CSV table of C-alpha atoms in Angstrom, one decimal:
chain,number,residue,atom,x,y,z
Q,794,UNK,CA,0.0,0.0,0.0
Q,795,UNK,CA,3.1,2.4,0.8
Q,796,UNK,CA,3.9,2.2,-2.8
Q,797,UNK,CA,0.4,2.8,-4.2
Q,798,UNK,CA,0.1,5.9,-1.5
Q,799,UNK,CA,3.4,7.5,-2.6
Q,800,UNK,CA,4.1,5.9,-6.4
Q,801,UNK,CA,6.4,4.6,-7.8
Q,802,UNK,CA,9.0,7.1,-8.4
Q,803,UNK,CA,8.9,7.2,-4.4
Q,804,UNK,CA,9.6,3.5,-4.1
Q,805,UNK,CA,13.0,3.8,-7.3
Q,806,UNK,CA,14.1,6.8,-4.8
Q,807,UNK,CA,15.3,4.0,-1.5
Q,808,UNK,CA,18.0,2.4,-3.5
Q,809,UNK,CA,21.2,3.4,-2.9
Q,810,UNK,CA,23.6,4.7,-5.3
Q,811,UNK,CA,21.8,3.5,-8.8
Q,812,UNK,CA,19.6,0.6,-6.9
Q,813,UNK,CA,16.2,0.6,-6.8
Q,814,UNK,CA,13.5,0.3,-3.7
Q,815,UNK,CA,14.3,-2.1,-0.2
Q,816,UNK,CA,14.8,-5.7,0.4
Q,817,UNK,CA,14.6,-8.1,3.6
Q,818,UNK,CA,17.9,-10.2,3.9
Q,819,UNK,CA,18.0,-12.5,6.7
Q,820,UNK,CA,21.6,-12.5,8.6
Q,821,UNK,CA,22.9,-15.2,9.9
Q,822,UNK,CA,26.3,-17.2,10.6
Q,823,UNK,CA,28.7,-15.5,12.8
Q,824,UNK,CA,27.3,-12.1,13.9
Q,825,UNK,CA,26.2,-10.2,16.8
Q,826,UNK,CA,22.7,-10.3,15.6
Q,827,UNK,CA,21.6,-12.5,13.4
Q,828,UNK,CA,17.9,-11.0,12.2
Q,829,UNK,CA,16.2,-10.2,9.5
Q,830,UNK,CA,17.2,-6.6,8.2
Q,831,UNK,CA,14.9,-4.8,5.2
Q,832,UNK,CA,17.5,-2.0,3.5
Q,833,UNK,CA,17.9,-0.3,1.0
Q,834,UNK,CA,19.2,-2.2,-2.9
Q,835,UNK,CA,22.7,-1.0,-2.7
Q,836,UNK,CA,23.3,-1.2,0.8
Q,837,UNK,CA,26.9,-2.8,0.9
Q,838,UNK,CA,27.5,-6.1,2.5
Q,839,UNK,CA,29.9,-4.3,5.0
Q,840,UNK,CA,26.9,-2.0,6.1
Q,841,UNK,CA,24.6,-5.6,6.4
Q,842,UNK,CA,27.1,-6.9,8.4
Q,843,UNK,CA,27.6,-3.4,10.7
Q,844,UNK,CA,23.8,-3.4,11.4
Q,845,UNK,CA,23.6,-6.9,12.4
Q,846,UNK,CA,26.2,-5.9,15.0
Q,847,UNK,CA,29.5,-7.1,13.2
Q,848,UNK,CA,31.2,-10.3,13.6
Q,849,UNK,CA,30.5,-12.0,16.4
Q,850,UNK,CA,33.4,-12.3,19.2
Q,851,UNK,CA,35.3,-9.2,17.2
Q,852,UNK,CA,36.4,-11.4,14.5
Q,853,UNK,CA,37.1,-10.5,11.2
Q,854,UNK,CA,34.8,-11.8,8.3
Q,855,UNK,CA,36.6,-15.0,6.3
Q,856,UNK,CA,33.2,-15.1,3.9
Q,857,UNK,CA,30.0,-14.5,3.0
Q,858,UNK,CA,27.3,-15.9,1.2
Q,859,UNK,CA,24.9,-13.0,0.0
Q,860,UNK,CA,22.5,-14.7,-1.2
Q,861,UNK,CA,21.6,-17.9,0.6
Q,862,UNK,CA,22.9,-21.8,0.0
Q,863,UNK,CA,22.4,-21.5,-4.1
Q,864,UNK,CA,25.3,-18.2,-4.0
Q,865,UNK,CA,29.3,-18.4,-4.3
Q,866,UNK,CA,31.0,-17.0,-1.5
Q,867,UNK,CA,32.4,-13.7,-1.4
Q,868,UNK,CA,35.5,-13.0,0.6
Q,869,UNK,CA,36.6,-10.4,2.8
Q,870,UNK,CA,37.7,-7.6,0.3
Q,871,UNK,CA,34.5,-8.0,-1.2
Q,872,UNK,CA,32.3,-6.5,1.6
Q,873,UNK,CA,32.2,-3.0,-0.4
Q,874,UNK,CA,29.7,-4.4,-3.1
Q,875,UNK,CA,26.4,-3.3,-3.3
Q,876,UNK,CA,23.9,-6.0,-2.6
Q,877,UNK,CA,22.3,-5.2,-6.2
Q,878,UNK,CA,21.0,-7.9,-8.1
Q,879,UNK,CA,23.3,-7.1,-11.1
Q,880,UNK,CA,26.6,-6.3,-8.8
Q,881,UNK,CA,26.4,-9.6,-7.4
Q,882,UNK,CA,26.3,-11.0,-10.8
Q,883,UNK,CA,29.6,-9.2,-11.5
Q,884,UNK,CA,31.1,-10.4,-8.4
Q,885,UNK,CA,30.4,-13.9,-9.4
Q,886,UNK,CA,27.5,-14.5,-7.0
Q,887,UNK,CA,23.6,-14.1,-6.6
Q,888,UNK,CA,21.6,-12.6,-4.1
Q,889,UNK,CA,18.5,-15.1,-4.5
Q,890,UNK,CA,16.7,-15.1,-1.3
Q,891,UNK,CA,18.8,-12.7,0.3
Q,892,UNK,CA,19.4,-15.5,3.0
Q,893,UNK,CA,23.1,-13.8,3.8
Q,894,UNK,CA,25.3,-16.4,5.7
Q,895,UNK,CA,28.4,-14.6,7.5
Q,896,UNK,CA,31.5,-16.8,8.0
Q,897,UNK,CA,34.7,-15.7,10.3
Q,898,UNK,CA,38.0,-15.6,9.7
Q,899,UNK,CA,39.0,-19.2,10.4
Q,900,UNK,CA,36.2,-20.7,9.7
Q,901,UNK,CA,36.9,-23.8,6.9
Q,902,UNK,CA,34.8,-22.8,4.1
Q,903,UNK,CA,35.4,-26.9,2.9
Q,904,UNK,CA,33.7,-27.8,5.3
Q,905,UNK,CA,31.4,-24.6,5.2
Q,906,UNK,CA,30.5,-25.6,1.6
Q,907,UNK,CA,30.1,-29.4,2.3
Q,908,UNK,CA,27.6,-28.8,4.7
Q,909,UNK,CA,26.0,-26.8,2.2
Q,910,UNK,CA,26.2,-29.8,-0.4
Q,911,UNK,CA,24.4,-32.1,2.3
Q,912,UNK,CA,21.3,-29.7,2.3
Q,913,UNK,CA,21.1,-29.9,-1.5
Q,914,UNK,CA,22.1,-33.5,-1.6
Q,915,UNK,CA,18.9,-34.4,0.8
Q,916,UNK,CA,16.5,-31.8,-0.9
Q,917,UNK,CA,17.0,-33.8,-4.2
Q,918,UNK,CA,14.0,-35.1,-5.5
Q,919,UNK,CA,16.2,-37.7,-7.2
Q,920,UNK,CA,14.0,-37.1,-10.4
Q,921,UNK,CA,17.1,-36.7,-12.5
Q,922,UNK,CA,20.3,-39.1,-12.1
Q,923,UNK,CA,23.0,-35.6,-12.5
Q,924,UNK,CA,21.6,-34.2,-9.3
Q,925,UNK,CA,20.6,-37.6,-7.4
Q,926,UNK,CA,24.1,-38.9,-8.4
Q,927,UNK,CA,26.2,-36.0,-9.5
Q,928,UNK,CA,25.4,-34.5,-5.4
Q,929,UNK,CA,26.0,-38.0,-3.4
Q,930,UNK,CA,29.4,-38.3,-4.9
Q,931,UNK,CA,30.4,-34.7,-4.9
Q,932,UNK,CA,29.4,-34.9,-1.2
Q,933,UNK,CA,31.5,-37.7,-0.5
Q,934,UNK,CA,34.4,-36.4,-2.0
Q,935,UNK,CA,34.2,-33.7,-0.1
Q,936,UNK,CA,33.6,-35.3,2.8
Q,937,UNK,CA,36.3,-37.8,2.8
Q,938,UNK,CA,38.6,-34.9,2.1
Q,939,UNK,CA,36.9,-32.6,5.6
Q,940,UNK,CA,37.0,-35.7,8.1
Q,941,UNK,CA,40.5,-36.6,6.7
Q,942,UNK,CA,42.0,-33.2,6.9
Q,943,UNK,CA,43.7,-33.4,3.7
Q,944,UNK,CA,44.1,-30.9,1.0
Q,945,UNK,CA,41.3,-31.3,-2.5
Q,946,UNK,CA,44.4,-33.3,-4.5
Q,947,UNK,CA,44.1,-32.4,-8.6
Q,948,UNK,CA,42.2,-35.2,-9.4
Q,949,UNK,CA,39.2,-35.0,-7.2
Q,950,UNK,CA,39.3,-31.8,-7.8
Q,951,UNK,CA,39.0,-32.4,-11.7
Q,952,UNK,CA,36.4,-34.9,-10.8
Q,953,UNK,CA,34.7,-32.0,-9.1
Q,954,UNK,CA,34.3,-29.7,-11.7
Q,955,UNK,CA,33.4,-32.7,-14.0
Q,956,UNK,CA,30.7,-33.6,-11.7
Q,957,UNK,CA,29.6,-29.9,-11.5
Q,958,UNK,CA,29.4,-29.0,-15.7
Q,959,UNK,CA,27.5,-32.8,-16.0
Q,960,UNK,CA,24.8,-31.2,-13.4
Q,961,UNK,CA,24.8,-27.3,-14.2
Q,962,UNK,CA,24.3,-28.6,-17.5
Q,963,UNK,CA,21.8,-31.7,-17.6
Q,964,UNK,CA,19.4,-31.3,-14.3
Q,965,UNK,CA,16.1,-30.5,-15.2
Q,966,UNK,CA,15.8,-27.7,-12.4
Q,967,UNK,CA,17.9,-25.3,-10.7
Q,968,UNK,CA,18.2,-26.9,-7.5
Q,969,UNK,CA,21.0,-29.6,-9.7
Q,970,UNK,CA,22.0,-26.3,-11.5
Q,971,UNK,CA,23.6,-24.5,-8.7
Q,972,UNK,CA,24.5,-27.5,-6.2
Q,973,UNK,CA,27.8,-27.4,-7.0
């Protein structure tokens, strides 16, 4: 209704910078405050963070996710970009929805991002063998490297990003499309 009481040009004026209107992005991870803030398009990651009462324990930020478990990670001297759906694009990640995940310094982002892989491994439908099969065996390559505390050797690696074109490019929905 705010919109329709004070039109349109009202609601392009929020954004920051060239954004345009608010959005609600739900902080969590390692902060002060984890909450659901609604800010203006442009706000920068850095200023997210700084509302939701900065890292917790007076850590430094190791990585965030902007943009829930579907984003890349961005790293710590990428806190200064506007969360903007097309300056996330540029940075190589998403802001889908707006689920922002905070990570300290220290933190293992393997194991960070294996978690991750679980979720979308058990939200499969199993539908379509990429994302049933492509997800269990990324998972357990991951795995096996996390509980083994051994460094992502060349040829899982390879086998990774194998794994990753077959389901980016042969799952029937976006949940196989962005596992990986």
């Amino acid at each position: 209704p705010v919109i329709v009481q004070r039109g349109a040009q009202w609601w392009a004026d929020q954004g920051a910078g060239e954004s345009v209107g608010w959005k609600f992005f739900a902080v969590s991870g390692h902060v002060e405050r984890p909450d659901v803030y609604c800010v203006p398009m442009g706000t920068t990651v850095r200023e997210l963070i700084d509302l939701a009462g900065g890292v917790s324990g007076g850590r430094e930020v190791g990585a965030v996710q902007p943009g829930g478990a579907s984003s890349n990670f961005i790293g710590p001297d990428e806190l200064d970009m506007p969360l903007d759906f097309g300056a996330a694009a540029e940075h190589g990640t998403m802001l889908g929805s707006g689920a922002v995940v905070v990570l300290a310094e220290g933190t293992d982002l393997l194991a960070a991002s294996t978690n991750v892989l679980r979720f979308f491994r058990n939200e499969s439908c199993g539908k379509c063998v990429p994302c049933r099969l492509g997800s269990t065996k990324a998972h357990e390559i991951l795995r096996d490297v996390v509980e083994s505390g051994s460094e992502l050797d060349d040829d899982r690696r390879e086998h990774l990003l194998r794994l990753e074109e077959a389901m980016r490019k042969t799952s029937i929905c976006g949940l196989g499309q962005v596992a990986l």
